[in-house]
Coordinates of C-alpha atoms in Angstrom, one line a residue:
Chain A
M19 CA -25.4 -6.6 -14.7
K20 CA -22.5 -5.1 -16.6
V21 CA -19.0 -5.3 -15.0
L22 CA -16.2 -3.0 -16.2
V23 CA -12.6 -3.9 -15.2
C24 CA -9.8 -1.3 -15.4
V25 CA -6.4 -2.7 -16.2
K26 CA -3.0 -1.1 -16.3
Q27 CA -0.1 -2.6 -18.2
T28 CA 2.9 -2.6 -16.0
F29 CA 6.5 -4.0 -15.9
D30 CA 6.8 -7.6 -15.0
T31 CA 7.5 -7.7 -11.2
E32 CA 10.7 -9.5 -11.9
A33 CA 12.0 -6.6 -14.0
K34 CA 15.2 -4.9 -13.0
I35 CA 14.8 -1.2 -13.0
E36 CA 17.3 1.1 -14.8
I37 CA 17.3 4.8 -15.5
K38 CA 18.4 6.1 -18.9
D39 CA 18.3 9.7 -20.0
G40 CA 16.4 10.6 -16.8
K41 CA 13.6 8.1 -17.5
I42 CA 12.9 4.5 -16.4
A43 CA 14.3 2.4 -19.2
D44 CA 11.7 0.1 -20.8
A45 CA 13.8 -1.6 -23.4
G46 CA 13.6 -5.4 -23.2
I47 CA 11.2 -5.3 -20.3
N48 CA 8.4 -7.9 -20.3
L49 CA 5.0 -6.1 -19.8
I50 CA 2.1 -7.7 -17.9
I51 CA -1.3 -6.8 -16.5
N52 CA -0.7 -5.2 -13.2
P53 CA -1.1 -8.2 -10.8
Y54 CA -3.8 -6.4 -8.7
D55 CA -5.8 -5.7 -11.9
E56 CA -5.4 -9.3 -13.0
V57 CA -7.2 -10.3 -9.8
A58 CA -10.0 -7.8 -10.6
V59 CA -10.3 -9.4 -14.1
E60 CA -10.6 -12.8 -12.6
G61 CA -13.2 -11.5 -10.1
G62 CA -15.3 -10.1 -12.9
I63 CA -15.1 -13.3 -14.9
Q64 CA -16.1 -15.3 -11.8
L65 CA -19.2 -13.0 -11.3
K66 CA -20.2 -13.8 -14.9
E67 CA -19.7 -17.6 -14.4
K68 CA -21.9 -17.4 -11.3
G69 CA -24.6 -15.7 -13.3
V70 CA -24.3 -12.4 -11.4
A71 CA -22.8 -10.5 -14.3
T72 CA -23.9 -10.7 -17.9
E73 CA -21.0 -8.9 -19.5
V74 CA -17.4 -8.2 -18.6
V75 CA -15.7 -5.2 -20.3
V76 CA -12.0 -4.5 -20.0
L77 CA -10.7 -0.9 -20.1
A78 CA -7.1 0.2 -20.3
A79 CA -5.6 3.6 -20.9
G80 CA -2.1 3.7 -22.4
S81 CA -0.1 3.2 -25.6
D82 CA -0.8 0.7 -28.3
K83 CA 1.2 -1.8 -26.3
A84 CA -1.6 -1.9 -23.7
M85 CA -3.6 -3.9 -26.3
D86 CA -1.6 -6.9 -25.1
A87 CA -3.0 -6.5 -21.6
I88 CA -6.5 -6.2 -23.0
R89 CA -6.1 -9.3 -25.1
T90 CA -4.8 -11.3 -22.1
A91 CA -7.9 -10.3 -20.1
L92 CA -10.1 -11.3 -23.1
A93 CA -8.3 -14.6 -23.3
M94 CA -9.0 -15.2 -19.6
G95 CA -12.7 -14.7 -20.4
A96 CA -13.7 -11.0 -20.6
D97 CA -16.1 -10.2 -23.4
R98 CA -14.8 -7.1 -25.0
G99 CA -12.2 -4.4 -24.6
I100 CA -11.7 -0.6 -24.8
L101 CA -8.3 1.0 -25.2
V102 CA -8.0 4.7 -24.5
K103 CA -4.9 6.2 -26.1
Q104 CA -3.1 8.1 -23.4
D105 CA 0.5 9.1 -22.7
T106 CA 1.7 6.5 -20.2
A107 CA 3.5 9.3 -18.3
A108 CA 0.1 10.8 -17.3
D109 CA -0.3 11.2 -13.5
E110 CA -3.1 9.8 -11.3
F111 CA -5.4 12.7 -11.8
A112 CA -5.2 12.7 -15.6
R113 CA -5.6 8.9 -15.7
A114 CA -8.6 8.9 -13.5
V115 CA -10.2 11.7 -15.6
V116 CA -9.6 9.8 -18.8
L117 CA -10.8 6.4 -17.4
A118 CA -13.8 7.9 -15.7
A119 CA -14.9 9.5 -19.0
A120 CA -14.7 6.1 -20.8
I121 CA -16.5 4.4 -17.9
K122 CA -19.3 6.9 -18.0
A123 CA -19.9 6.2 -21.6
E124 CA -20.3 2.5 -20.8
N125 CA -22.5 3.1 -17.7
P126 CA -21.6 -0.2 -15.9
D127 CA -23.2 -1.5 -12.7
L128 CA -19.8 -2.4 -11.2
V129 CA -16.3 -1.1 -11.8
L130 CA -13.5 -3.3 -10.7
A131 CA -9.8 -2.4 -10.5
G132 CA -6.7 -3.4 -8.6
H133 CA -6.2 -1.3 -5.5
V134 CA -2.7 -0.3 -6.4
A135 CA -0.4 -0.6 -9.5
A136 CA 2.8 -2.5 -9.0
D137 CA 4.7 0.2 -10.9
D138 CA 3.8 3.6 -9.4
G139 CA 2.4 2.2 -6.1
S140 CA 0.1 5.2 -5.8
S141 CA -3.2 3.6 -4.8
Q142 CA -5.1 6.6 -6.1
V143 CA -6.8 6.0 -9.4
P144 CA -9.8 3.8 -8.4
T145 CA -10.7 6.2 -5.6
R146 CA -10.4 9.2 -7.9
I147 CA -12.6 7.5 -10.5
A148 CA -15.2 6.9 -7.8
E149 CA -15.1 10.5 -6.8
I150 CA -15.5 11.7 -10.4
L151 CA -18.4 9.4 -11.1
G152 CA -20.0 10.2 -7.7
L153 CA -19.9 6.5 -6.7
P154 CA -19.1 4.7 -3.5
H155 CA -15.9 2.8 -3.4
I156 CA -14.6 -0.2 -1.4
N157 CA -10.9 -0.7 -1.3
V158 CA -8.5 -3.7 -0.9
I159 CA -11.2 -6.3 -1.1
T160 CA -10.7 -10.0 -0.5
S161 CA -14.3 -11.1 -1.1
I162 CA -17.5 -9.8 -2.7
E163 CA -21.2 -10.6 -2.5
I164 CA -23.8 -8.9 -4.7
A165 CA -27.4 -9.0 -3.8
G166 CA -30.4 -6.7 -3.9
G167 CA -28.5 -3.9 -5.6
K168 CA -25.8 -3.9 -3.0
A169 CA -22.2 -5.0 -2.9
T170 CA -20.8 -6.3 0.4
C171 CA -17.1 -6.8 0.6
S172 CA -14.4 -7.9 3.0
S173 CA -11.3 -5.7 3.0
E174 CA -7.8 -6.1 4.3
A175 CA -7.8 -3.1 6.5
D176 CA -4.9 -2.1 8.7
G177 CA -4.9 -4.4 11.7
G178 CA -8.1 -6.3 10.8
T179 CA -10.8 -7.3 8.4
Q180 CA -13.5 -4.8 7.6
V181 CA -16.8 -5.7 6.0
T182 CA -18.4 -2.8 4.1
E183 CA -21.7 -2.5 2.2
V184 CA -22.4 0.0 -0.5
S185 CA -25.2 0.5 -3.0
M186 CA -24.5 -0.2 -6.7
P187 CA -23.3 1.1 -9.0
A188 CA -20.0 1.1 -7.2
V189 CA -16.2 1.0 -7.7
I190 CA -14.5 -1.9 -6.0
S191 CA -10.8 -2.4 -5.9
S192 CA -9.0 -5.7 -5.3
Q193 CA -6.3 -7.0 -3.1
V194 CA -4.2 -9.8 -4.7
S195 CA -5.5 -12.4 -2.2
W196 CA -9.1 -12.1 -3.5
N197 CA -8.6 -14.9 -5.9
E198 CA -6.1 -16.9 -8.0
P199 CA -6.2 -15.5 -11.6
R200 CA -6.5 -18.3 -14.2
Y201 CA -4.0 -18.8 -17.0
P202 CA -5.7 -18.2 -20.4
S203 CA -6.4 -21.5 -22.2
M204 CA -5.3 -22.1 -25.8
K205 CA -9.0 -21.9 -26.7
G206 CA -9.3 -18.6 -24.8
I207 CA -6.4 -17.1 -26.6
M208 CA -7.8 -18.1 -30.0
Q209 CA -11.3 -16.7 -29.0
A210 CA -9.7 -13.4 -27.7
K211 CA -8.4 -12.6 -31.2
K212 CA -12.0 -12.4 -32.4
K213 CA -13.4 -10.4 -29.5
P214 CA -14.1 -6.7 -30.2
V215 CA -11.7 -4.0 -28.9
A216 CA -12.6 -0.4 -29.4
T217 CA -9.9 2.2 -29.6
V218 CA -10.8 5.7 -28.5
D219 CA -9.0 8.9 -27.9
A220 CA -8.5 10.2 -24.4
V221 CA -10.4 13.3 -23.2
A222 CA -8.2 16.3 -22.4
A223 CA -6.7 16.0 -18.9
D224 CA -3.4 17.6 -17.7
S225 CA -1.2 16.0 -15.1
K226 CA -1.0 17.9 -11.8
V227 CA 2.1 16.1 -10.4
K228 CA 5.5 16.6 -11.8
I229 CA 8.4 14.1 -11.5
V230 CA 11.4 16.2 -10.8
D231 CA 14.0 13.5 -10.2
L232 CA 14.4 9.7 -10.6
S233 CA 17.1 7.7 -8.9
L234 CA 18.0 4.2 -7.9
P235 CA 18.3 3.5 -4.2
A236 CA 21.8 3.1 -2.9
A237 CA 22.9 -0.5 -3.5
K238 CA 23.1 -2.3 -0.2
Q239 CA 26.5 -3.9 0.4
A240 CA 26.9 -7.5 1.5
G241 CA 28.5 -7.7 4.9
I242 CA 29.6 -10.6 7.0
K243 CA 28.9 -14.1 5.6
I244 CA 29.5 -17.2 7.7
D245 CA 29.6 -20.7 6.4
D246 CA 30.5 -22.8 9.5
D247 CA 28.9 -25.2 12.0
P248 CA 25.4 -24.2 13.0
D249 CA 26.4 -23.6 16.7
V250 CA 29.3 -21.4 15.7
A251 CA 27.3 -19.4 13.2
A252 CA 24.3 -19.0 15.6
A253 CA 26.6 -17.7 18.4
K254 CA 28.2 -15.1 16.1
L255 CA 24.8 -14.0 14.7
S256 CA 23.5 -13.7 18.3
E257 CA 26.5 -11.6 19.2
W258 CA 26.0 -9.3 16.2
M259 CA 22.3 -8.9 17.0
L260 CA 23.0 -8.0 20.6
N261 CA 26.1 -5.8 20.1
T262 CA 25.7 -4.2 16.7
V263 CA 22.0 -4.1 16.1
K264 CA 21.3 -3.8 19.9
V265 CA 18.1 -5.8 19.8
E266 CA 15.9 -6.0 22.9
I267 CA 15.1 -9.5 24.1
K268 CA 11.6 -10.1 25.4
K269 CA 11.8 -12.6 28.3
Chain B
M137 CA 2.0 29.7 5.1
A138 CA -1.0 28.8 7.2
G139 CA 0.2 25.7 9.0
T140 CA 0.9 22.0 8.3
W141 CA -2.1 19.9 9.1
I142 CA -1.6 16.3 10.2
V143 CA -4.7 14.1 10.0
V144 CA -4.0 11.7 12.8
E145 CA -5.1 8.1 12.9
Q146 CA -6.8 6.6 15.9
R147 CA -9.3 3.8 16.3
D148 CA -11.4 3.5 19.5
G149 CA -9.0 5.9 21.3
N150 CA -5.8 4.0 20.3
I151 CA -3.5 6.4 18.6
R152 CA -1.4 5.0 15.8
K153 CA 2.3 5.6 16.0
V154 CA 2.3 7.1 12.5
S155 CA 0.4 10.0 13.9
Y156 CA 3.3 11.0 16.1
E157 CA 5.8 10.3 13.3
M158 CA 4.0 12.8 11.0
I159 CA 3.7 15.4 13.8
S160 CA 7.4 15.1 14.6
E161 CA 8.3 15.4 10.9
A162 CA 6.0 18.4 10.3
K163 CA 7.7 20.1 13.3
K164 CA 11.0 20.1 11.4
I165 CA 9.5 22.1 8.6
G166 CA 9.0 25.0 10.9
D167 CA 5.4 26.1 10.1
E168 CA 2.7 25.8 12.7
V169 CA 1.7 22.1 13.3
V170 CA -2.0 21.3 13.6
A171 CA -3.1 17.8 14.6
V172 CA -6.5 17.1 13.1
V173 CA -8.4 14.4 15.0
F174 CA -11.8 13.1 13.8
G175 CA -13.9 11.0 16.1
K176 CA -16.3 10.9 19.0
G177 CA -14.9 11.7 22.5
V178 CA -11.4 12.4 21.3
E179 CA -10.7 15.8 22.8
G180 CA -8.8 14.1 25.6
Q181 CA -6.2 13.0 23.0
A182 CA -5.1 16.6 22.4
A183 CA -2.4 16.3 25.2
E184 CA -0.9 13.3 23.5
Y185 CA -0.4 15.1 20.2
A186 CA 1.0 18.2 22.0
K187 CA 3.8 16.0 23.5
Y188 CA 5.2 15.5 20.0
G189 CA 4.9 19.1 18.9
A190 CA 1.3 19.8 17.9
D191 CA 0.9 23.6 18.3
K192 CA -2.8 23.3 17.9
V193 CA -5.2 20.4 17.9
C194 CA -8.3 20.6 15.7
V195 CA -10.9 18.4 17.3
V196 CA -13.6 17.3 14.9
E197 CA -16.2 15.7 17.0
D198 CA -19.6 14.5 16.0
D199 CA -21.6 11.2 15.9
V200 CA -21.0 11.1 12.1
F201 CA -17.2 10.8 12.7
A202 CA -17.3 8.0 15.2
N203 CA -15.9 5.7 12.5
Y204 CA -14.1 6.6 9.3
N205 CA -16.4 7.0 6.3
T206 CA -15.4 8.7 3.1
G207 CA -18.3 10.9 2.4
A208 CA -18.6 12.7 5.8
F209 CA -14.9 13.0 6.3
V210 CA -14.2 14.5 2.9
A211 CA -17.2 16.9 3.1
Q212 CA -15.9 18.1 6.5
M213 CA -12.3 18.5 5.3
V214 CA -13.4 20.5 2.3
A215 CA -15.3 22.9 4.6
M216 CA -12.3 23.2 7.0
I217 CA -9.9 23.9 4.2
K218 CA -12.1 26.7 3.0
E219 CA -12.3 28.1 6.5
Y220 CA -8.7 27.8 7.6
S221 CA -6.6 27.6 4.4
P222 CA -3.8 25.2 5.6
N223 CA -0.7 25.2 3.6
A224 CA -0.4 21.4 3.6
V225 CA -2.5 18.5 4.7
L226 CA -0.7 15.3 5.4
F227 CA -2.4 11.9 5.9
A228 CA -1.0 8.5 6.9
H229 CA -0.7 6.1 4.0
T230 CA -3.0 3.6 5.6
F231 CA -6.3 1.9 4.6
N232 CA -8.3 4.9 5.6
G233 CA -5.7 7.6 5.0
R234 CA -5.2 6.9 1.4
D235 CA -8.9 6.7 0.7
F236 CA -9.5 10.0 2.5
A237 CA -6.6 11.8 0.7
S238 CA -7.3 10.4 -2.8
R239 CA -11.0 11.3 -2.6
L240 CA -10.2 14.8 -1.3
A241 CA -7.6 15.4 -3.9
Q242 CA -10.0 14.5 -6.7
K243 CA -12.8 16.6 -5.2
L244 CA -10.3 19.6 -5.1
E245 CA -9.0 18.5 -8.6
Q246 CA -5.5 18.5 -7.3
G247 CA -2.4 16.4 -7.4
L248 CA -1.5 14.1 -4.5
A249 CA 1.8 12.4 -3.5
T250 CA 1.0 9.1 -1.9
D251 CA 3.2 6.9 0.3
A252 CA 5.9 9.6 0.7
I253 CA 9.1 8.6 2.4
A254 CA 10.6 12.1 2.6
I255 CA 8.9 15.5 2.7
Q256 CA 10.0 19.0 1.8
L257 CA 7.3 21.8 2.1
S258 CA 7.2 25.4 1.2
A259 CA 4.4 27.8 0.5
G260 CA 2.0 26.1 -1.9
K261 CA 4.5 23.5 -2.9
G262 CA 5.8 20.2 -1.7
I263 CA 8.6 17.9 -3.0
F264 CA 8.0 14.4 -1.9
T265 CA 10.2 11.3 -2.3
R266 CA 8.3 8.2 -3.3
S267 CA 9.5 4.7 -3.8
I268 CA 8.3 3.3 -7.1
Y269 CA 8.4 -0.3 -8.4
A270 CA 8.1 -1.3 -4.8
G271 CA 11.4 0.4 -3.9
K272 CA 13.4 -0.6 -6.9
A273 CA 13.6 3.1 -7.8
L274 CA 12.9 6.5 -6.1
A275 CA 11.0 9.4 -7.6
K276 CA 10.9 13.0 -6.3
V277 CA 7.6 14.5 -7.2
E278 CA 6.4 18.1 -7.0
V279 CA 2.9 18.7 -5.8
T280 CA 1.4 22.2 -5.9
G281 CA -1.9 23.3 -4.5
S282 CA -3.8 24.9 -1.8
P283 CA -3.4 22.9 0.3
V284 CA -0.5 20.7 -0.7
L285 CA -1.7 17.1 -0.3
A286 CA 0.3 13.9 0.5
T287 CA 0.1 10.6 2.4
V288 CA 3.1 9.5 4.4
R289 CA 4.4 6.0 4.8
P290 CA 4.2 4.7 8.3
G291 CA 7.5 3.8 9.9
V292 CA 9.8 6.2 8.0
C293 CA 9.7 9.4 10.1
E294 CA 11.3 9.4 13.5
V295 CA 9.1 10.1 16.5
V296 CA 10.7 13.0 18.4
P297 CA 9.2 14.1 21.7
G298 CA 8.9 17.9 22.0
A299 CA 6.2 19.6 23.9
A300 CA 4.0 22.3 22.3
A301 CA 0.9 24.1 23.4
G302 CA -1.6 21.8 21.8
A303 CA -4.3 24.4 22.0
V304 CA -7.7 22.8 21.2
F305 CA -10.0 24.4 18.7
K306 CA -13.3 23.0 17.3
P307 CA -14.3 23.8 13.8
A308 CA -17.9 24.1 12.7
I309 CA -19.4 20.7 11.7
A310 CA -20.3 20.8 8.1
A311 CA -20.9 17.1 7.4
T312 CA -24.2 15.3 8.2
A313 CA -25.4 11.7 8.2
A314 CA -26.7 12.3 4.7
D315 CA -23.0 12.4 3.5
V316 CA -22.4 8.8 4.5
Y317 CA -22.7 6.3 1.7
Q318 CA -20.8 3.3 3.0
T319 CA -22.0 1.0 5.8
V320 CA -19.3 -0.7 7.8
K321 CA -20.9 -3.9 8.9
S322 CA -18.0 -5.2 11.0
F323 CA -14.4 -4.7 11.8
V324 CA -12.6 -7.7 13.2
P325 CA -9.1 -7.0 14.5
T326 CA -6.4 -9.4 13.6
V327 CA -5.8 -11.3 16.9
S328 CA -2.0 -11.1 17.3
A329 CA 0.3 -10.2 20.1
R330 CA 2.8 -9.2 17.5
P331 CA 3.3 -5.7 16.2
E332 CA 1.9 -4.6 12.8
L333 CA 4.3 -5.5 9.9
T334 CA 4.7 -2.0 8.6
E335 CA 5.2 -0.5 12.1
A336 CA 7.5 -3.0 13.7
A337 CA 11.2 -2.2 14.6
V338 CA 12.1 -5.8 13.9
V339 CA 10.6 -8.1 11.3
V340 CA 11.4 -11.8 11.1
S341 CA 10.3 -13.6 7.9
G342 CA 10.1 -17.2 6.8
G343 CA 10.2 -18.4 3.2
R344 CA 10.3 -21.6 1.2
G345 CA 13.1 -23.0 3.3
C346 CA 10.6 -23.3 6.2
K347 CA 9.2 -26.2 4.3
G348 CA 5.9 -26.0 6.2
P349 CA 4.1 -25.0 9.4
D350 CA 6.9 -26.6 11.6
G351 CA 9.5 -24.3 10.0
I352 CA 7.2 -21.3 10.5
K353 CA 6.9 -22.2 14.2
I354 CA 10.7 -21.9 14.6
V355 CA 10.7 -18.5 12.9
E356 CA 7.8 -17.4 15.2
Q357 CA 9.9 -18.3 18.2
L358 CA 12.6 -16.0 17.1
A359 CA 10.1 -13.3 16.2
D360 CA 8.5 -13.4 19.7
L361 CA 11.9 -13.4 21.4
L362 CA 12.7 -10.1 19.5
G363 CA 9.2 -8.6 19.9
A364 CA 9.1 -8.7 16.1
A365 CA 6.4 -8.7 13.5
L366 CA 6.2 -11.9 11.5
G367 CA 6.4 -11.8 7.7
G368 CA 6.9 -14.1 4.8
S369 CA 8.0 -14.3 1.2
R370 CA 5.6 -15.2 -1.6
A371 CA 6.5 -18.9 -1.4
S372 CA 5.2 -19.2 2.2
I373 CA 2.1 -17.2 1.5
D374 CA 1.2 -19.2 -1.7
S375 CA 1.8 -22.4 0.2
G376 CA -0.8 -21.3 2.8
W377 CA 1.6 -21.3 5.7
L378 CA 1.0 -17.6 6.4
G379 CA -1.8 -15.2 5.5
H380 CA -1.4 -12.7 2.6
E381 CA -1.4 -9.8 5.0
L382 CA 2.0 -11.0 6.1
Q383 CA 3.6 -11.0 2.6
V384 CA 6.7 -8.8 2.2
G385 CA 7.5 -7.8 -1.3
Q386 CA 6.2 -6.3 -4.5
T387 CA 2.7 -7.6 -4.3
G388 CA 2.7 -7.5 -0.5
K389 CA 4.0 -4.9 2.0
V390 CA 7.1 -2.8 1.9
V391 CA 8.8 -2.8 5.3
N392 CA 11.8 -0.8 6.6
P393 CA 12.5 -2.0 10.1
N394 CA 15.7 -1.5 12.1
L395 CA 16.4 -5.2 11.7
Y396 CA 15.0 -7.7 9.1
V397 CA 15.8 -11.4 9.6
A398 CA 15.2 -13.5 6.5
C399 CA 14.9 -17.2 7.3
G400 CA 14.9 -19.6 4.4
I401 CA 14.3 -16.8 1.9
S402 CA 16.4 -16.9 -1.3
G403 CA 15.7 -13.2 -2.1
A404 CA 13.8 -13.0 -5.4
I405 CA 13.8 -9.5 -6.8
Q406 CA 10.2 -9.0 -5.8
H407 CA 11.0 -9.8 -2.2
L408 CA 14.2 -7.7 -2.1
A409 CA 12.1 -4.7 -3.3
G410 CA 10.0 -5.0 -0.1
M411 CA 12.7 -5.2 2.5
S412 CA 16.0 -3.8 1.1
S413 CA 15.6 -0.5 2.8
S414 CA 15.8 -2.1 6.3
K415 CA 18.6 -0.7 8.4
Y416 CA 20.1 -4.1 9.2
I417 CA 19.5 -7.3 7.4
A418 CA 20.3 -10.8 8.6
A419 CA 19.7 -14.0 6.6
V420 CA 19.9 -17.7 7.1
N421 CA 19.8 -19.8 4.0
T422 CA 21.2 -23.2 2.9
D423 CA 22.2 -21.9 -0.5
T424 CA 25.4 -19.9 -0.4
E425 CA 24.5 -18.4 -3.8
A426 CA 21.1 -17.0 -2.6
P427 CA 20.7 -13.4 -3.7
I428 CA 19.5 -12.5 -0.2
F429 CA 23.2 -12.6 0.9
N430 CA 24.0 -9.7 -1.5
V431 CA 21.9 -7.4 0.7
S432 CA 22.6 -8.9 4.1
D433 CA 24.7 -7.3 6.7
F434 CA 25.0 -10.7 8.4
G435 CA 24.5 -13.9 6.4
V436 CA 24.6 -17.4 7.7
V437 CA 24.9 -20.3 5.2
G438 CA 23.1 -23.0 7.0
D439 CA 19.9 -24.8 7.8
L440 CA 17.3 -22.6 9.6
F441 CA 16.0 -25.7 11.4
K442 CA 19.4 -25.9 13.2
V443 CA 20.6 -22.3 13.2
V444 CA 17.5 -20.5 14.3
P445 CA 16.8 -22.6 17.5
M446 CA 20.5 -22.2 18.4
L447 CA 20.2 -18.5 17.8
V448 CA 17.2 -18.3 20.1
D449 CA 19.1 -20.2 22.8
N450 CA 22.0 -17.9 22.5
L451 CA 19.9 -14.7 22.6
K452 CA 18.1 -16.0 25.7
K453 CA 21.4 -16.3 27.6

């Protein structure tokens, strides 16, 4: 069984966001694999270690910089990579079209991806890829079992846990609580340098959504700060909650 | 324009609050508001949607819609869009809503604004405000199409009662069992007397300073006294004190309650991203330099093991 994992390169989640010339400034920002995609990479590697998958291919669309994200996934244990050169400003539609075309050429049995990217927060691309490829999709998974040509997954649904079964091939997208991604070992990092990565051009796809304005949220101001005996502080905090916030107390 | 359609969310007859939020928000736009409810035996809900301003209620009833499934819902929606040409279709940004909207948008080869926190609609065009980098920045995006498509974040729009006719109409059913390609084997609701994190008016969270399950218990007592949802920072989730579904921050949930109480949370940038838009923020932390105090309306430098039980006693008085 061939597994293909889509990864997006994103800003480190510790990055401070600034806007320069109407764009999000990327100077000096540390780039990482989107944490949700990193979990998908780990999930794919674990399927190979269990003997369920025979090959794990990593796919990224982006600039040359995204090669680092692919190399990291290869160092974790993926077998080979594909980088599709695409403008990082492409919207969800354009990215899905480009990724789906590359996936189709690989014809995998299972497509894994993070359910959301930590940068745009859109949660659209895996679902769109599934639609383009005419495949079923299970979202926000926290576990997977593969047997008899079917994938059965637990998902973190709103207000509960849902177990869903689909026929393979399928697109499955991960929640961060699925697993704990490994750190690449020194040996893995060395091996990754020799693993093949193909670079291909993106198919034509125009973005549909236009960003018309970027801004930073109004900085929240610090208010009252009390450094006093706990009973004094607790009484004042209680008063503030009741009189300013007007909380309701459940008796 | 031919109406703003709101795809409401309900499970087993329980209507989610976000449904009313979206109807109330759509009402402000001025176009006809149509609540679209999929399900089995859901016609009786029409009166509920009418209370918040639904001029019409599109009742989509069939066995195939008893539970959400992507294939049948999308096939049906495509047929209804063709039949009725709504100007905009808004979904809730929930587990099912974002799947439905993303799949529909791709089928129609259109753009989609997900997780919108502010909505402006005109004929064939929508301008939606989205928070990006988990709230560290805001983007206004323009989505065109027929219809304009978006998902709306739960908890940001105000519920405004305002009676409307709520006239029921039933579209032709275009989807069949053959459209279903997922099997939902089970749905186990999270057993909790507390409200859902993203829908709660008050959220009380515990972090590293809780030091373990005993500290979390103290935080829970405050949460329950305030009828609040319980949340946590990454430290308390990674330590296994709380489940991941309760994580607030960049790789967890973004919340915007009326009051957020951070107990023993230092305020790493990933956590601040998930809660800074709360209306009021209170924090209890031993470290006077903790970044959480920079965003707190009311900060207490102190030990949560002492301050929080005393706070609970004071609030009970």
